[in-house]
Every structure is written in structure tokens, then in C-alpha cells.
Amino acid sequence: MYDAVIFPLYKTTFLRKGRIALMAGAALMPLPNIGWAQEAEGPPKTPVTKIEKKHQKASKAAGQNTGRVEDIVVTSERRAQSPQNIGTSISVISSKVLENRNINNVFDLQYATPSLQIQPSYGSGQYTYTIRGVGFNNYSSNNSPTVGIYIDEVANPIPFGVNGMMFDMQRVEVLRGPQGTLYGRNTTGGAINYITNKPTKTLKAGIAAQYGRFDSGKVDGYISGPINDKLSFRLSGQTQQGGAWQYNPDRHTHLGNVNKGASRLLVDYTPTNTLKFEWNLHGSRDRSDAIGPYAWGPITSLSKTDPLPASTSRYHTRWGTSEQFAKEVGINADQKPYSHIDTGGSSLRMDKQFKNFTLTNLVSYDYMQRNEYDNFDDSELSLADVAFRTRANVVADELRFSSNTSGRLHWIGGIYYGHQWLNDRYQSGFEALYNTDGDVRYSQEVNTISGFGQVQYDVTPKLQLVGGIRIEHEKRTLNNAYAHYLTNGVVTNPQNYVAKQSQDYTLPSAKFSVQYHPLSHDMLYFTFSKGIKSGGFTVYNTSDVNQMTNPFKPEQLYAFEVGNKLIIPKYNIKFNADFFYYDYYDRQVQSKVYSPTTGSAIGLFVNAPKSHMFGGEYEFSWSPLPDLHISQSGAYVTGAYDKFSTVVGAQKVNGIWTGISQNVSGRTIDVPHFTANGSVDYTWHTGRYDVVTGVDYSLRTTDHSLNAVNVLPGYTLWGGYISFAPHNGPWKIEGIGRNITNKHYDVTRGYFVGGDNIAVAGLPATWEVRLRADF
């Protein structure tokens, strides 16, 4: 009873030539990646670029890159490096970009980097992350994503557990392609690393207050400094309020108010010169409204001859449910949709320096709970109403050893253990449509243990070889799974129950890379990597829970990538580009089966045996004048199923409903084929003050699908930024505009039940005014 996976319309015969193009490109390539972030406290160990000095005059108050290529340090390889020295496609989003574009949450990250798409699953409070077309669209919480999410190197495999606010961030690193030989979790799509600001050696504090359209408000602040010569701290927090931008024309009320708060305490303790502890304590509380979908076409699930009308505006939404379903969930029938997510946790990191290596241990605990009520039919009827009640916790420990010498050999190795526990209840209101409601309950445990290692050897000053491997064992167990239907509050199928289902695997992942520096500011690289993503279970409404919980297998992805990372210091230009080709085995996709008794469609995750993808990215940064900065990035991604059959309908044979399969081999994989982002900013010096003006944009093309109701039209969003501050002054006034052309667009489309074609609209034009002060 929900949207099944649909495949795009056209075939791509030229994709099969991807390997040939890749090998030819390896010999020619100035081809991907670029990142820019705020400067770190120390230089990279082997910087690719030397910084031009003639354009180093900068306005600290404006916080801009003024006519120079920045010397950046990232830790995506678990050691401080320039991203120009890493043979991996990586983008770095600095704190200034996050601030200037008013990126307050994970959803908006996609508008600042290529090849990344983030969508609310069916408009729910859980996001789907996709990098280079590798994603996993699932509104339940029991399966791991294809993109690993890390906060200060701590992995969180529960998707809704990382939806919290982004505040007091130093940078965000987005890695494209399979990861695993250096990280606590293994992924096929990539990784997103959130790096927070750390305690400072001197006392500092700051506060910022913001007000915007729809009565939205935000306040954040921090205080940081030493307690004594061995102990320092940083306390930060943020609250967001208001901002309701949707309207219910029947109830004459608004939807979309935000009510969030979060805080973080970091404590660094350095008892000796060779020993350091870093403690992190964090928590967040979200009592926001949910996002309401709108019906972009008539609602025909009840009647095709007398349908309910489509919404008159994409910013209008309706809600309501039956008295019976409201009683089952514990809400009122006119309850506004809501998404309430609470998180909390702590981590402790120890670094012990020895003569030739460093011992690091990182132990963490995180707790999350999700209470959510959504209306997926844009009506007051109980056609497709859902409620989620989820509790989860994650415990992990990573022990690793890494070299700390400056010789030719750099190495890292370690072991990782993670334990997840999750308890979930997923309720569905279908009374107006089927005279029944759904109630799915289960718990799940996941135990993961792995060993990993990676070595880099500098053959010559210009040539490096990198190799890594990881062996991972995981056991995933589903316990006490119920999938009940209720009529008038009474369970009609109490026997639909499975006591236990389990799946385990032991699989390797690997990486091999060749990095060559033909010039001091240029690096060519070729990288092969293999990634895996855990298998799992489908836990949706079904009349046959045994069929539903049949596990789908882990997916495996073999990636080939060539790239070039180039800096031209004389002209303050940075240009990175790459080309990739993926062989994809057992891709996890959303399909469907049919109930043998009722003939109703039932969602089911299955494995597509073989598919492939290819494409490339580029990123460009240029400062032609000391106060002018231009950046541009883009990506092209496409792919096709080589071997896959999916269920497209059902027929009744001898009184039993049986699915009808269709071979969809050769059809393209759903993904916007082209995405692009760019910005231009200029600093105007007026006496004792600086004025910074900037404009940015984000573009994505249409996401095609075989089923027209799933086609997501492309769109382009424009934004603007202006700030006023004294030279090296402690305060700043800023103005930010997003979607300043008031583009009407959708961020996701689909249907939860057949005939109810819904979409979630993107935000209309918004503006914010912010006052910031640092002490």
C-alpha cells in the first residue's frame, strides 16, 4: 500500500562503453573534485599548493576568501591533509558557506555540493541520502543508508538520528564513492563528515540572532576557552522557532512551524604532551510540525468517476483522520501532522602518542526516539495516515593504530564494533479506503565487527601508492514482528506474526589508488574501490509477514575513478574534475508483491542482480581580483539496470492473486542526470567598514521515471547574501535570501496508496536578517 519502485523511460546503450571510456580517460585526464573550507589551525603535512602572498589582504570581519587559493586541512583520511592530496572525490563546505547560505539542516546541504540529493521519504521526517545515484528510499528506520553519516568521526547508522540542527560547525566533508577501509561503517554511496568547532586556547564567545519570513527565528551561541593549562571546553547551542509556510484552507490554519533546540559540550583534557582525551556530550529536542504534502492531481483512490479535487496551491495542505485511527494512535482526529525527534549521546576519544605510532580509541553511545504523525493523502479522510513510534540506541567502539612519522610510509589499522537496538511501531490509517487500519510492530538488533587497514607509500616525491582492505561481519536479527490489520479497533489477523528472522554476512571491501603529481600544484589519480551495504528487512503493512520479512541481501559496488586536482597559484584558480564508473551488484530497490488473498500491493525491498552507473563531477574556484571570489561545481550521473525483473501488476489464478513480472533490463536508474551549484561574492571596502555581497544558485534536471506520477521536474534556485561589518570588528549584520525568484518546485513526488498522487513542495521565497557578535 505504498509507492513501488519505478524505472525511467529510456535505454542507455552508450553506458556499456563506460569501461572503455574510463581506461582511455586515465591516460588523458585532467578530470574530479574540489573543496574549500575555512583554514585549519595547522598546515597540511604535504600541501599541494603554495599560497600566493600578493592577494592575502583579507577582511576578517567579512570572512571571505579574498583573491587567493585557500590552504585547507581535512581529516577525511583520518589524518590532517590537504584535499588536493587525496585520491578521492571530496567536497568541503566551509562554515562561511553554511552561514552565508543559511544552511541550518542536513536537507539544504544538497544545494552546496554536486552529486548529492537529500529527500524526505514520502514527506516524512526521515531523509534519504543519495550520492552519484546511489541511495535507499525507506521511511522506516530499521535499515542502514547507502551514505554513512559521521559527526566528529562517530558513525550513526539510524537515518532519523542525524536530522538535528547544524550549528557551531567548522566544516562538512562530502566524500563520493564507496567508503570503508578507514571508517567505522561500510557504505556504497559515500560519506558525510560533520566536523564541529573545537575548544580554543583563549576565552572566546559569540551569539547570533536571526529573524525571517513567516515569523521564523533562530538564536545560537557559544563560549569556549581554557579552564587551566590542561583542560579546555566549548559549550554551544541553538534554538529555531516559527516559520509556518503551509496553509490549510479548510481549517484556516498554518502548518510548518519549527520548534527545535540543541546543545553540545566539548571538553578536551591533555594531561601530558603525548596523551589527550576529547569528551563530547550532546542532545537535541524537536517538537516541530511535519511537512504536509499536496495533491498535485485529483485523488482517485476512493472513486475514479467522482475524485476528490487536486489542491489549488502547492502551498496548501489538508489533514484529518478517522476517530478510530486517532484512538489507536492516541491523538485527536484533527491533529496537525507533527515530527518529534529527540536525540542524545556522548563520546570519548583518547589519543596516545608513541615514538612511531598513535593509538586512538573512540567509544560512543547515542539514543534516539521518533514520534511522528503524517497525512499522506492531503485530505481529512483516513486514506493514507501514518504514525511512527521508534526508539533506538547505538553503542560503538573503534580502536586504531596509525603512523605518526614523516617517512615514506603512512599506515592505519584497527577494529570496529557496533551494536544497534531498535524498537518500532508503524501504524497506518486506511479506514475510508479499506475499512481497516494497519499496525506493524517489531524490534531489531544489529551487531557489527570489522577489521580495517590502509597503507600509503611514497614511491617518489611525485608518486604515491595507496592500498586498503576491510573485512566486516554483521548479524541483523528481527524479533517479534507483527503485521496486524484492525477493523473497529479489533485485530482481524492475530496469526500474522514472525518470532524471529535473521541475516548475517562476512564480506570484504577494498581500495587501491595511484596518485601522481606531474607538477607541484597538480595531482592525477586513479582509484579502485569496493563498498558494501548491509542487507535488511522490509517492515511494512502486509497480510503475509513471512513473505514481507524475507531478508534482502547486502549490495556490493565496484568503483573505478580517475581524476585531476589542479591549482594555479599565479591566477588563484582551483579546478578539480573526475570521471567514475560503477559495477553494481544486488542493488537494493523498492518493488512490490501482491497479497495472495486480497490482491492489494505490498511494498517489498528486493535486489536488482546487476546494474551500472557512470558520470563525473567538476569543481572550480577562482579569485581574479583580491576581493572577488567565484565558485562553480557540477555533476553528470546516469546508469541502467543490466539484469532485473520487477513486479508491475497482479492476476488472479485459481482464486489466488499472483504478481506479474516485467523485465526492465536496460532502463535507466532514477536520478537527476545533471546538478550544478555556483556562487559569486565581492567585498566592498568603505572606510572603516566592509560590505560583502553575493549571489548563488543550485540547479538540478528532471528526475525521470517510467511512471509519470513519480517524475520530479527539475528546478533552479537562486539565493543572495549581503553583510555589513567593521574591519576586524566584533559584530556583523547580515541579510540572506533563498529562492529569491520564488520558484515553484517539488522536492519529492509519489503516492502512498494508488490514486493519491502527492508531492512535497519546496520552500517559497524566504529572507532572513541576522545580527552576530563575537567577544
GROMACS .gro file of C-alpha atoms in nm, residues 75-318:
model
  244
   75THR     CA    1   4.058   1.473   0.811
   76SER     CA    2   3.859   1.252   0.574
   77GLU     CA    3   4.157   1.012   0.557
   78ARG     CA    4   4.191   1.008   0.937
   79ARG     CA    5   4.495   1.239   0.926
   80ALA     CA    6   4.536   1.608   0.854
   81GLN     CA    7   4.581   1.658   0.478
   82SER     CA    8   4.503   1.896   0.200
   83PRO     CA    9   4.210   1.757  -0.002
   84GLN     CA   10   4.425   1.823  -0.310
   85ASN     CA   11   4.648   1.536  -0.192
   86ILE     CA   12   4.369   1.279  -0.156
   87GLY     CA   13   4.282   1.047  -0.444
   88THR     CA   14   3.913   1.057  -0.365
   89SER     CA   15   3.633   1.282  -0.486
   90ILE     CA   16   3.566   1.513  -0.193
   91SER     CA   17   3.392   1.847  -0.141
   92VAL     CA   18   3.438   2.062   0.165
   93ILE     CA   19   3.163   2.301   0.272
   94SER     CA   20   3.312   2.564   0.499
   95SER     CA   21   3.148   2.733   0.795
   96LYS     CA   22   3.122   3.054   0.590
   97VAL     CA   23   2.928   2.881   0.313
   98LEU     CA   24   2.698   2.726   0.574
   99GLU     CA   25   2.645   3.073   0.724
  100ASN     CA   26   2.606   3.271   0.402
  101ARG     CA   27   2.355   3.026   0.254
  102ASN     CA   28   2.176   2.986   0.588
  103ILE     CA   29   2.215   2.608   0.583
  104ASN     CA   30   2.053   2.510   0.912
  105ASN     CA   31   1.979   2.143   0.846
  106VAL     CA   32   2.102   1.843   0.653
  107PHE     CA   33   1.843   1.887   0.376
  108ASP     CA   34   1.999   2.208   0.244
  109LEU     CA   35   2.346   2.053   0.207
  110GLN     CA   36   2.248   1.925  -0.138
  111TYR     CA   37   2.236   2.283  -0.269
  112ALA     CA   38   2.604   2.341  -0.189
  113THR     CA   39   2.777   2.037  -0.343
  114PRO     CA   40   2.741   1.830  -0.662
  115SER     CA   41   2.602   1.474  -0.694
  116LEU     CA   42   2.422   1.488  -0.357
  117GLN     CA   43   2.044   1.458  -0.328
  118ILE     CA   44   1.853   1.456   0.000
  119GLN     CA   45   1.478   1.391   0.005
  120PRO     CA   46   1.221   1.346   0.280
  121SER     CA   47   1.097   0.989   0.236
  122TYR     CA   48   0.734   1.038   0.126
  123GLY     CA   49   0.742   1.367   0.312
  124SER     CA   50   0.826   1.201   0.643
  125GLY     CA   51   1.082   1.317   0.897
  126GLN     CA   52   1.338   1.067   0.773
  127TYR     CA   53   1.569   1.170   0.491
  128THR     CA   54   1.704   0.966   0.201
  129TYR     CA   55   2.066   1.041   0.108
  130THR     CA   56   2.183   0.975  -0.247
  131ILE     CA   57   2.533   1.033  -0.386
  132ARG     CA   58   2.601   0.967  -0.755
  133GLY     CA   59   2.262   0.799  -0.784
  134VAL     CA   60   2.334   0.551  -0.503
  135GLY     CA   61   2.058   0.583  -0.244
  136PHE     CA   62   1.800   0.390  -0.042
  137ASN     CA   63   1.448   0.533  -0.016
  138ASN     CA   64   1.293   0.397   0.303
  139TYR     CA   65   1.064   0.571   0.551
  140SER     CA   66   1.109   0.303   0.818
  141SER     CA   67   1.413   0.317   1.043
  142ASN     CA   68   1.546  -0.037   1.056
  143ASN     CA   69   1.777  -0.039   0.751
  144SER     CA   70   2.114   0.126   0.704
  145PRO     CA   71   2.156   0.407   0.449
  146THR     CA   72   2.392   0.392   0.149
  147VAL     CA   73   2.561   0.710   0.269
  148GLY     CA   74   2.747   0.699   0.600
  149ILE     CA   75   2.687   0.989   0.838
  150TYR     CA   76   2.962   1.083   1.086
  151ILE     CA   77   2.981   1.356   1.348
  152ASP     CA   78   3.339   1.407   1.464
  153GLU     CA   79   3.417   1.057   1.331
  154VAL     CA   80   3.131   0.889   1.521
  155ALA     CA   81   2.904   0.689   1.290
  156ASN     CA   82   2.527   0.686   1.328
  157PRO     CA   83   2.351   0.426   1.109
  158ILE     CA   84   1.997   0.524   1.218
  159PRO     CA   85   1.882   0.771   0.947
  160PHE     CA   86   1.647   0.990   1.153
  161GLY     CA   87   1.907   1.017   1.430
  162VAL     CA   88   2.114   1.270   1.232
  163ASN     CA   89   1.832   1.507   1.136
  164GLY     CA   90   1.926   1.750   1.410
  165MET     CA   91   2.032   2.109   1.361
  166MET     CA   92   2.368   2.204   1.217
  167PHE     CA   93   2.527   2.456   1.450
  168ASP     CA   94   2.877   2.560   1.554
  169MET     CA   95   3.023   2.369   1.259
  170GLN     CA   96   3.380   2.407   1.134
  171ARG     CA   97   3.310   2.231   0.805
  172VAL     CA   98   3.126   1.947   0.634
  173GLU     CA   99   3.317   1.696   0.420
  174VAL     CA  100   3.123   1.510   0.149
  175LEU     CA  101   3.305   1.204   0.012
  176ARG     CA  102   3.176   1.046  -0.308
  177GLY     CA  103   3.211   0.676  -0.378
  178PRO     CA  104   3.242   0.362  -0.162
  179GLN     CA  105   3.400   0.408   0.181
  180GLY     CA  106   3.509   0.157   0.440
  181THR     CA  107   3.882   0.096   0.467
  182LEU     CA  108   3.914   0.391   0.705
  183TYR     CA  109   3.569   0.421   0.858
  184GLY     CA  110   3.362   0.257   1.128
  185ARG     CA  111   3.084   0.168   0.883
  186ASN     CA  112   3.092   0.045   0.525
  187THR     CA  113   2.893   0.225   0.255
  188THR     CA  114   2.837   0.211  -0.119
  189GLY     CA  115   2.732   0.571  -0.186
  190GLY     CA  116   2.976   0.778   0.014
  191ALA     CA  117   3.009   0.955   0.345
  192ILE     CA  118   2.922   1.289   0.504
  193ASN     CA  119   3.153   1.402   0.785
  194TYR     CA  120   3.037   1.681   1.015
  195ILE     CA  121   3.330   1.849   1.189
  196THR     CA  122   3.237   2.069   1.484
  197ASN     CA  123   3.430   2.365   1.621
  198LYS     CA  124   3.669   2.259   1.897
  199PRO     CA  125   3.767   2.416   2.232
  200THR     CA  126   4.001   2.713   2.199
  201LYS     CA  127   4.319   2.806   2.381
  202THR     CA  128   4.185   3.152   2.468
  203LEU     CA  129   3.849   3.259   2.605
  204LYS     CA  130   3.600   3.331   2.325
  205ALA     CA  131   3.225   3.369   2.299
  206GLY     CA  132   2.968   3.459   2.039
  207ILE     CA  133   2.597   3.496   1.984
  208ALA     CA  134   2.379   3.537   1.674
  209ALA     CA  135   2.009   3.617   1.646
  210GLN     CA  136   1.808   3.582   1.326
  211TYR     CA  137   1.456   3.672   1.214
  212GLY     CA  138   1.294   3.590   0.883
  213ARG     CA  139   0.984   3.549   0.671
  214PHE     CA  140   0.690   3.353   0.816
  215ASP     CA  141   0.800   3.470   1.163
  216SER     CA  142   1.093   3.232   1.166
  217GLY     CA  143   1.359   3.284   1.429
  218LYS     CA  144   1.692   3.138   1.528
  219VAL     CA  145   1.937   3.207   1.810
  220ASP     CA  146   2.271   3.035   1.853
  221GLY     CA  147   2.575   3.094   2.067
  222TYR     CA  148   2.892   2.951   2.211
  223ILE     CA  149   3.151   3.005   2.480
  224SER     CA  150   3.493   2.845   2.462
  225GLY     CA  151   3.824   2.861   2.640
  226PRO     CA  152   4.069   2.708   2.887
  227ILE     CA  153   3.989   2.604   3.242
  228ASN     CA  154   4.358   2.554   3.316
  229ASP     CA  155   4.668   2.470   3.114
  230LYS     CA  156   4.550   2.111   3.062
  231LEU     CA  157   4.172   2.142   3.042
  232SER     CA  158   3.956   2.338   2.795
  233PHE     CA  159   3.589   2.338   2.696
  234ARG     CA  160   3.338   2.457   2.440
  235LEU     CA  161   2.966   2.492   2.510
  236SER     CA  162   2.735   2.572   2.219
  237GLY     CA  163   2.367   2.565   2.144
  238GLN     CA  164   2.092   2.673   1.911
  239THR     CA  165   1.715   2.715   1.903
  240GLN     CA  166   1.490   2.753   1.598
  241GLN     CA  167   1.126   2.865   1.611
  242GLY     CA  168   0.836   2.951   1.380
  243GLY     CA  169   0.839   2.957   1.002
  244ALA     CA  170   0.500   2.801   0.915
  245TRP     CA  171   0.473   2.838   0.537
  246GLN     CA  172   0.192   2.592   0.453
  247TYR     CA  173  -0.180   2.664   0.487
  248ASN     CA  174  -0.491   2.451   0.538
  249PRO     CA  175  -0.774   2.631   0.352
  250ASP     CA  176  -1.042   2.419   0.523
  251ARG     CA  177  -0.924   2.471   0.879
  252HIS     CA  178  -0.782   2.822   0.817
  253THR     CA  179  -0.460   2.744   0.998
  254HIS     CA  180  -0.093   2.718   0.911
  255LEU     CA  181   0.148   2.425   0.918
  256GLY     CA  182   0.525   2.411   0.924
  257ASN     CA  183   0.627   2.577   1.248
  258VAL     CA  184   0.968   2.470   1.375
  259ASN     CA  185   1.034   2.418   1.744
  260LYS     CA  186   1.386   2.285   1.793
  261GLY     CA  187   1.663   2.312   2.045
  262ALA     CA  188   2.006   2.152   2.070
  263SER     CA  189   2.326   2.185   2.270
  264ARG     CA  190   2.675   2.040   2.274
  265LEU     CA  191   2.952   2.034   2.535
  266LEU     CA  192   3.309   1.952   2.433
  267VAL     CA  193   3.585   1.904   2.689
  268ASP     CA  194   3.950   1.848   2.598
  269TYR     CA  195   4.193   1.717   2.860
  270THR     CA  196   4.567   1.692   2.788
  271PRO     CA  197   4.742   1.553   3.098
  272THR     CA  198   5.075   1.509   2.911
  273ASN     CA  199   5.226   1.607   2.579
  274THR     CA  200   5.157   1.256   2.446
  275LEU     CA  201   4.809   1.189   2.584
  276LYS     CA  202   4.481   1.364   2.504
  277PHE     CA  203   4.113   1.298   2.583
  278GLU     CA  204   3.818   1.455   2.400
  279TRP     CA  205   3.473   1.423   2.555
  280ASN     CA  206   3.153   1.509   2.367
  281LEU     CA  207   2.810   1.539   2.530
  282HIS     CA  208   2.518   1.638   2.307
  283GLY     CA  209   2.141   1.640   2.285
  284SER     CA  210   1.851   1.780   2.082
  285ARG     CA  211   1.474   1.815   2.116
  286ASP     CA  212   1.238   1.866   1.822
  287ARG     CA  213   0.867   1.944   1.859
  288SER     CA  214   0.810   2.074   1.506
  289ASP     CA  215   0.519   2.039   1.269
  290ALA     CA  216   0.562   1.779   0.996
  291ILE     CA  217   0.568   1.871   0.629
  292GLY     CA  218   0.229   1.838   0.461
  293PRO     CA  219   0.203   1.701   0.105
  294TYR     CA  220  -0.033   1.843  -0.155
  295ALA     CA  221  -0.238   1.653  -0.413
  296TRP     CA  222  -0.100   1.764  -0.749
  297GLY     CA  223  -0.372   1.564  -0.926
  298PRO     CA  224  -0.727   1.454  -0.837
  299ILE     CA  225  -0.748   1.191  -0.562
  300THR     CA  226  -0.898   0.884  -0.729
  301SER     CA  227  -0.836   0.614  -0.468
  302LEU     CA  228  -1.197   0.631  -0.348
  303SER     CA  229  -1.362   0.692  -0.684
  304LYS     CA  230  -1.222   0.730  -1.032
  305THR     CA  231  -1.550   0.874  -1.160
  306ASP     CA  232  -1.600   1.120  -0.873
  307PRO     CA  233  -1.249   1.201  -0.744
  308LEU     CA  234  -1.158   1.450  -0.477
  309PRO     CA  235  -1.017   1.767  -0.637
  310ALA     CA  236  -0.649   1.843  -0.662
  311SER     CA  237  -0.504   2.111  -0.439
  312THR     CA  238  -0.541   2.465  -0.571
  313SER     CA  239  -0.191   2.558  -0.449
  314ARG     CA  240   0.125   2.358  -0.380
  315TYR     CA  241   0.149   2.551  -0.052
  316HIS     CA  242  -0.194   2.425   0.060
  317THR     CA  243  -0.227   2.102   0.254
  318ARG     CA  244  -0.506   1.927   0.445
   0.00000   0.00000   0.00000
